[in-house]
Short mmCIF file of C-alpha atoms in Angstrom, two decimals:
data_model
loop_
_atom_site.label_atom_id
_atom_site.label_comp_id
_atom_site.label_asym_id
_atom_site.label_seq_id
_atom_site.Cartn_x
_atom_site.Cartn_y
_atom_site.Cartn_z
CA ASP A 1 -61.74 -259.52 61.53
CA ILE A 2 -60.37 -261.97 59.71
CA GLN A 3 -59.46 -261.50 55.71
CA LEU A 4 -60.30 -263.99 53.42
CA THR A 5 -58.61 -263.84 50.07
CA GLN A 6 -59.60 -266.00 46.73
CA SER A 7 -57.60 -267.06 43.85
CA PRO A 8 -57.74 -266.47 41.26
CA SER A 9 -60.36 -263.85 40.68
CA PHE A 10 -61.65 -264.80 37.54
CA LEU A 11 -61.05 -268.58 36.15
CA SER A 12 -62.40 -269.39 32.36
CA ALA A 13 -62.84 -273.12 31.79
CA SER A 14 -63.74 -275.66 29.81
CA VAL A 15 -66.93 -278.62 30.26
CA GLY A 16 -65.03 -282.01 31.54
CA ASP A 17 -62.11 -279.65 32.79
CA ARG A 18 -61.01 -280.25 36.83
CA VAL A 19 -60.54 -276.67 38.58
CA THR A 20 -59.63 -275.50 41.57
CA ILE A 21 -59.86 -272.29 44.24
CA THR A 22 -58.00 -271.39 46.88
CA CYS A 23 -58.86 -269.52 49.61
CA ARG A 24 -56.41 -268.13 52.46
CA ALA A 25 -57.29 -266.70 55.59
CA SER A 26 -55.45 -264.33 57.35
CA GLN A 27 -54.74 -266.13 60.41
CA GLY A 28 -55.97 -269.62 61.50
CA ILE A 29 -59.29 -271.14 61.47
CA ASN A 30 -58.82 -274.25 62.16
CA THR A 31 -61.20 -276.69 59.36
CA TYR A 32 -64.45 -273.42 60.11
CA LEU A 33 -64.40 -272.92 56.27
CA ALA A 34 -67.47 -273.00 54.25
CA TRP A 35 -67.81 -273.04 50.30
CA TYR A 36 -70.68 -271.49 48.54
CA GLN A 37 -71.95 -271.96 44.69
CA GLN A 38 -74.41 -268.45 43.91
CA LYS A 39 -75.61 -268.17 40.19
CA SER A 40 -76.83 -264.85 38.74
CA GLY A 41 -79.42 -263.38 40.54
CA ARG A 42 -79.86 -266.13 42.85
CA ALA A 43 -79.08 -266.30 46.69
CA PRO A 44 -75.90 -268.38 47.61
CA ASN A 45 -75.91 -272.19 47.87
CA LEU A 46 -74.14 -274.20 50.26
CA LEU A 47 -71.28 -276.43 48.74
CA ILE A 48 -68.96 -277.56 51.54
CA TYR A 49 -68.46 -276.58 55.49
CA LYS A 50 -65.97 -277.58 57.96
CA ALA A 51 -63.95 -277.31 55.12
CA SER A 52 -63.91 -280.66 53.78
CA VAL A 53 -67.87 -282.11 54.34
CA LEU A 54 -70.45 -282.41 51.29
CA PRO A 55 -73.93 -281.94 52.64
CA ILE A 56 -76.69 -284.01 51.38
CA GLY A 57 -77.41 -283.20 47.62
CA VAL A 58 -73.99 -281.77 46.81
CA PRO A 59 -72.05 -284.12 43.74
CA SER A 60 -69.39 -285.76 44.51
CA ARG A 61 -67.07 -284.05 41.89
CA PHE A 62 -67.02 -281.06 44.03
CA SER A 63 -64.72 -281.48 47.08
CA GLY A 64 -62.80 -279.11 49.61
CA SER A 65 -59.74 -279.54 51.53
CA GLY A 66 -57.14 -277.38 53.81
CA TYR A 67 -56.40 -276.47 57.62
CA GLY A 68 -55.53 -273.15 59.13
CA THR A 69 -54.74 -270.51 56.69
CA GLU A 70 -55.41 -272.09 53.44
CA PHE A 71 -57.77 -273.97 51.77
CA THR A 72 -58.94 -275.68 48.35
CA LEU A 73 -62.31 -275.93 46.59
CA THR A 74 -61.82 -278.75 43.85
CA ILE A 75 -64.48 -279.42 40.97
CA GLY A 76 -63.45 -282.38 39.51
CA SER A 77 -65.18 -282.34 35.81
CA LEU A 78 -66.76 -279.17 35.46
CA GLN A 79 -70.74 -279.21 34.09
CA PRO A 80 -72.44 -276.78 32.01
CA GLU A 81 -74.57 -276.19 35.54
CA ASP A 82 -71.15 -275.27 37.51
CA PHE A 83 -70.11 -272.08 35.66
CA ALA A 84 -71.08 -269.60 38.50
CA THR A 85 -69.67 -267.63 41.50
CA TYR A 86 -68.12 -269.42 44.74
CA TYR A 87 -67.43 -267.86 47.76
CA CYS A 88 -65.39 -269.11 50.95
CA GLN A 89 -66.90 -267.86 53.76
CA GLN A 90 -64.91 -268.86 57.71
CA PHE A 91 -66.50 -269.07 61.02
CA LYS A 92 -64.07 -268.65 63.26
CA SER A 93 -65.61 -265.81 64.86
CA TYR A 94 -67.48 -262.99 64.28
CA PRO A 95 -67.94 -261.47 61.68
CA VAL A 96 -68.14 -263.97 59.33
CA THR A 97 -66.77 -263.24 56.47
CA PHE A 98 -66.10 -264.26 53.07
CA GLY A 99 -63.61 -264.02 50.39
CA GLN A 100 -64.36 -261.76 47.56
CA GLY A 101 -65.59 -264.55 45.23
CA THR A 102 -64.13 -266.72 42.07
CA ARG A 103 -66.45 -266.38 39.06
CA LEU A 104 -66.14 -269.34 37.11
CA GLU A 105 -66.75 -269.10 33.38
CA ILE A 106 -67.01 -271.06 30.32
CA LYS A 107 -63.98 -270.70 28.04
CA GLU B 1 -89.67 -278.11 53.57
CA VAL B 2 -87.53 -275.51 55.10
CA ARG B 3 -88.47 -271.79 53.53
CA LEU B 4 -87.52 -268.39 54.33
CA VAL B 5 -89.48 -265.35 53.10
CA GLU B 6 -88.18 -261.83 53.34
CA SER B 7 -90.28 -259.55 53.08
CA GLY B 8 -90.01 -255.23 53.69
CA GLY B 9 -87.53 -254.12 50.82
CA GLY B 10 -87.89 -250.64 48.95
CA LEU B 11 -86.72 -247.29 47.97
CA VAL B 12 -86.02 -245.01 51.10
CA GLN B 13 -84.28 -241.98 51.27
CA PRO B 14 -80.94 -241.01 52.64
CA GLY B 15 -81.57 -240.92 56.36
CA GLY B 16 -84.53 -243.14 56.21
CA SER B 17 -85.54 -246.06 58.17
CA LEU B 18 -86.38 -249.79 57.02
CA ARG B 19 -87.88 -252.72 58.49
CA LEU B 20 -87.25 -256.03 56.70
CA SER B 21 -89.14 -259.48 58.12
CA CYS B 22 -88.19 -262.74 57.23
CA VAL B 23 -90.97 -265.51 58.22
CA VAL B 24 -89.49 -269.22 58.18
CA SER B 25 -90.86 -272.89 58.15
CA GLY B 26 -89.93 -276.48 58.19
CA PHE B 27 -87.74 -276.30 61.49
CA THR B 28 -87.46 -275.47 64.88
CA PHE B 29 -86.81 -271.67 64.84
CA SER B 30 -85.18 -271.26 68.59
CA ASP B 31 -82.32 -273.63 68.17
CA HIS B 32 -81.15 -271.86 64.97
CA HIS B 33 -78.79 -268.70 65.05
CA MET B 34 -80.17 -266.56 62.29
CA ASP B 35 -78.55 -264.46 60.41
CA TRP B 36 -78.86 -261.13 58.06
CA VAL B 37 -76.25 -261.25 54.45
CA ARG B 38 -76.43 -258.90 52.66
CA GLN B 39 -74.84 -258.48 48.57
CA ALA B 40 -74.62 -254.66 46.86
CA PRO B 41 -75.15 -254.53 43.23
CA GLY B 42 -72.13 -256.44 41.45
CA LYS B 43 -70.45 -256.88 45.08
CA GLY B 44 -69.91 -260.05 47.33
CA LEU B 45 -71.40 -261.67 50.51
CA GLU B 46 -71.46 -259.34 53.87
CA CYS B 47 -72.72 -260.26 56.98
CA VAL B 48 -74.38 -257.46 58.78
CA ALA B 49 -75.65 -259.22 61.45
CA ARG B 50 -76.87 -262.35 63.35
CA SER B 51 -79.64 -263.48 66.33
CA LYS B 52 -78.14 -266.07 68.36
CA ASN B 53 -80.30 -268.74 69.40
CA LYS B 54 -82.69 -269.57 72.51
CA ARG B 55 -79.82 -271.64 74.14
CA ASP B 56 -77.05 -269.19 73.90
CA GLY B 57 -79.58 -266.07 75.01
CA TYR B 58 -80.67 -264.91 71.69
CA ILE B 59 -77.49 -262.38 71.62
CA ALA B 60 -77.46 -260.28 68.68
CA GLU B 61 -73.98 -259.20 67.13
CA TYR B 62 -73.25 -256.65 64.11
CA ASP B 63 -70.80 -255.91 61.84
CA ALA B 64 -68.85 -252.73 62.62
CA SER B 65 -70.55 -251.20 59.15
CA VAL B 66 -73.79 -251.43 60.62
CA LYS B 67 -73.52 -251.50 64.32
CA ASP B 68 -75.52 -248.56 65.99
CA ARG B 69 -77.66 -248.10 63.05
CA PHE B 70 -79.23 -251.83 62.85
CA THR B 71 -81.00 -253.86 65.44
CA ILE B 72 -82.02 -257.60 64.58
CA SER B 73 -84.67 -258.97 66.62
CA ARG B 74 -86.48 -262.61 66.45
CA ASP B 75 -89.83 -263.53 67.71
CA ASP B 76 -89.92 -267.23 68.38
CA SER B 77 -93.56 -267.88 68.70
CA LYS B 78 -94.04 -265.75 65.28
CA ASN B 79 -91.28 -267.95 63.65
CA SER B 80 -89.96 -264.44 62.15
CA LEU B 81 -86.73 -262.83 62.23
CA TYR B 82 -86.63 -258.84 61.93
CA LEU B 83 -83.77 -256.25 60.85
CA GLN B 84 -84.71 -252.53 61.73
CA MET B 85 -82.75 -250.37 59.66
CA ASN B 86 -82.52 -246.60 60.96
CA SER B 87 -79.88 -244.01 59.31
CA LEU B 88 -79.89 -245.58 56.29
CA LYS B 89 -77.20 -244.49 53.86
CA THR B 90 -76.49 -244.97 50.44
CA GLU B 91 -73.83 -247.78 50.73
CA ASP B 92 -76.25 -250.12 52.17
CA THR B 93 -78.32 -250.87 49.02
CA ALA B 94 -78.06 -254.31 48.65
CA VAL B 95 -80.42 -257.57 48.39
CA TYR B 96 -80.70 -258.61 51.93
CA TYR B 97 -80.81 -262.35 52.47
CA CYS B 98 -82.15 -263.91 55.60
CA VAL B 99 -80.27 -267.21 56.10
CA ARG B 100 -80.09 -270.14 58.69
CA ASP B 101 -76.94 -271.24 60.46
CA SER B 102 -77.08 -274.61 60.31
CA MET B 103 -75.07 -274.77 63.63
CA GLN B 104 -72.54 -276.80 61.91
CA TYR B 105 -70.55 -273.85 61.22
CA SER B 106 -72.40 -272.69 57.71
CA MET B 107 -75.08 -271.09 56.57
CA ASP B 108 -77.09 -273.67 55.17
CA VAL B 109 -80.63 -272.64 53.83
CA TRP B 110 -80.97 -269.19 52.29
CA GLY B 111 -84.00 -267.01 51.33
CA LYS B 112 -84.78 -265.10 47.79
CA GLY B 113 -83.83 -261.92 49.14
CA THR B 114 -85.35 -258.49 49.20
CA THR B 115 -83.97 -255.43 47.84
CA VAL B 116 -83.02 -252.49 49.78
CA THR B 117 -82.10 -249.01 47.49
CA VAL B 118 -80.89 -245.52 49.44
CA SER B 119 -81.42 -243.34 46.85
CA SER B 120 -82.05 -239.40 47.03
#
């Protein structure tokens, strides 16, 4: 199975900050990477697919980049509603696997 | 509107069985791969089973942790996805989400989840 490692696991930031979360894959996955946001008690929500593509309705302050084994999710200017847990996910091979999550909290 | 609604969760003893259901609406069910993704309390996400679409012959795939115990199936005529869970273990305790594969390397629609608790 392909392992995904996110860093950091926990991040404390303020409204208006720019934050970056990294996801590293145990082997190359091209751009078959997605990012999800999950708020407490709710199902995850798709933020980015194919490493850098935003679905319709996702705010433009979210961006993704990367190829192969290293990927980043950047939030350009944190808003109050962005404080949540973020997961990366690989779609290169089954079983699709997720990173362990990055919990983003208000400083 | 695209919707996925799960049901069938509950409390079951170790070694017992449970069948989860997911009724979908708002899209052509047979066009999409469908997944069951679970989340144990306070833990991350784990994809446990996948049912490929009609074009790919409804092939089922499983994570090693549930292989030979869980069976995923679907009935396109009823727009329904199922997960038969046998020989349940305490570590199967989780919220189980029914999820649509976007067919573009992501999971784009999630149900609200149904809770399975395995405990004596």
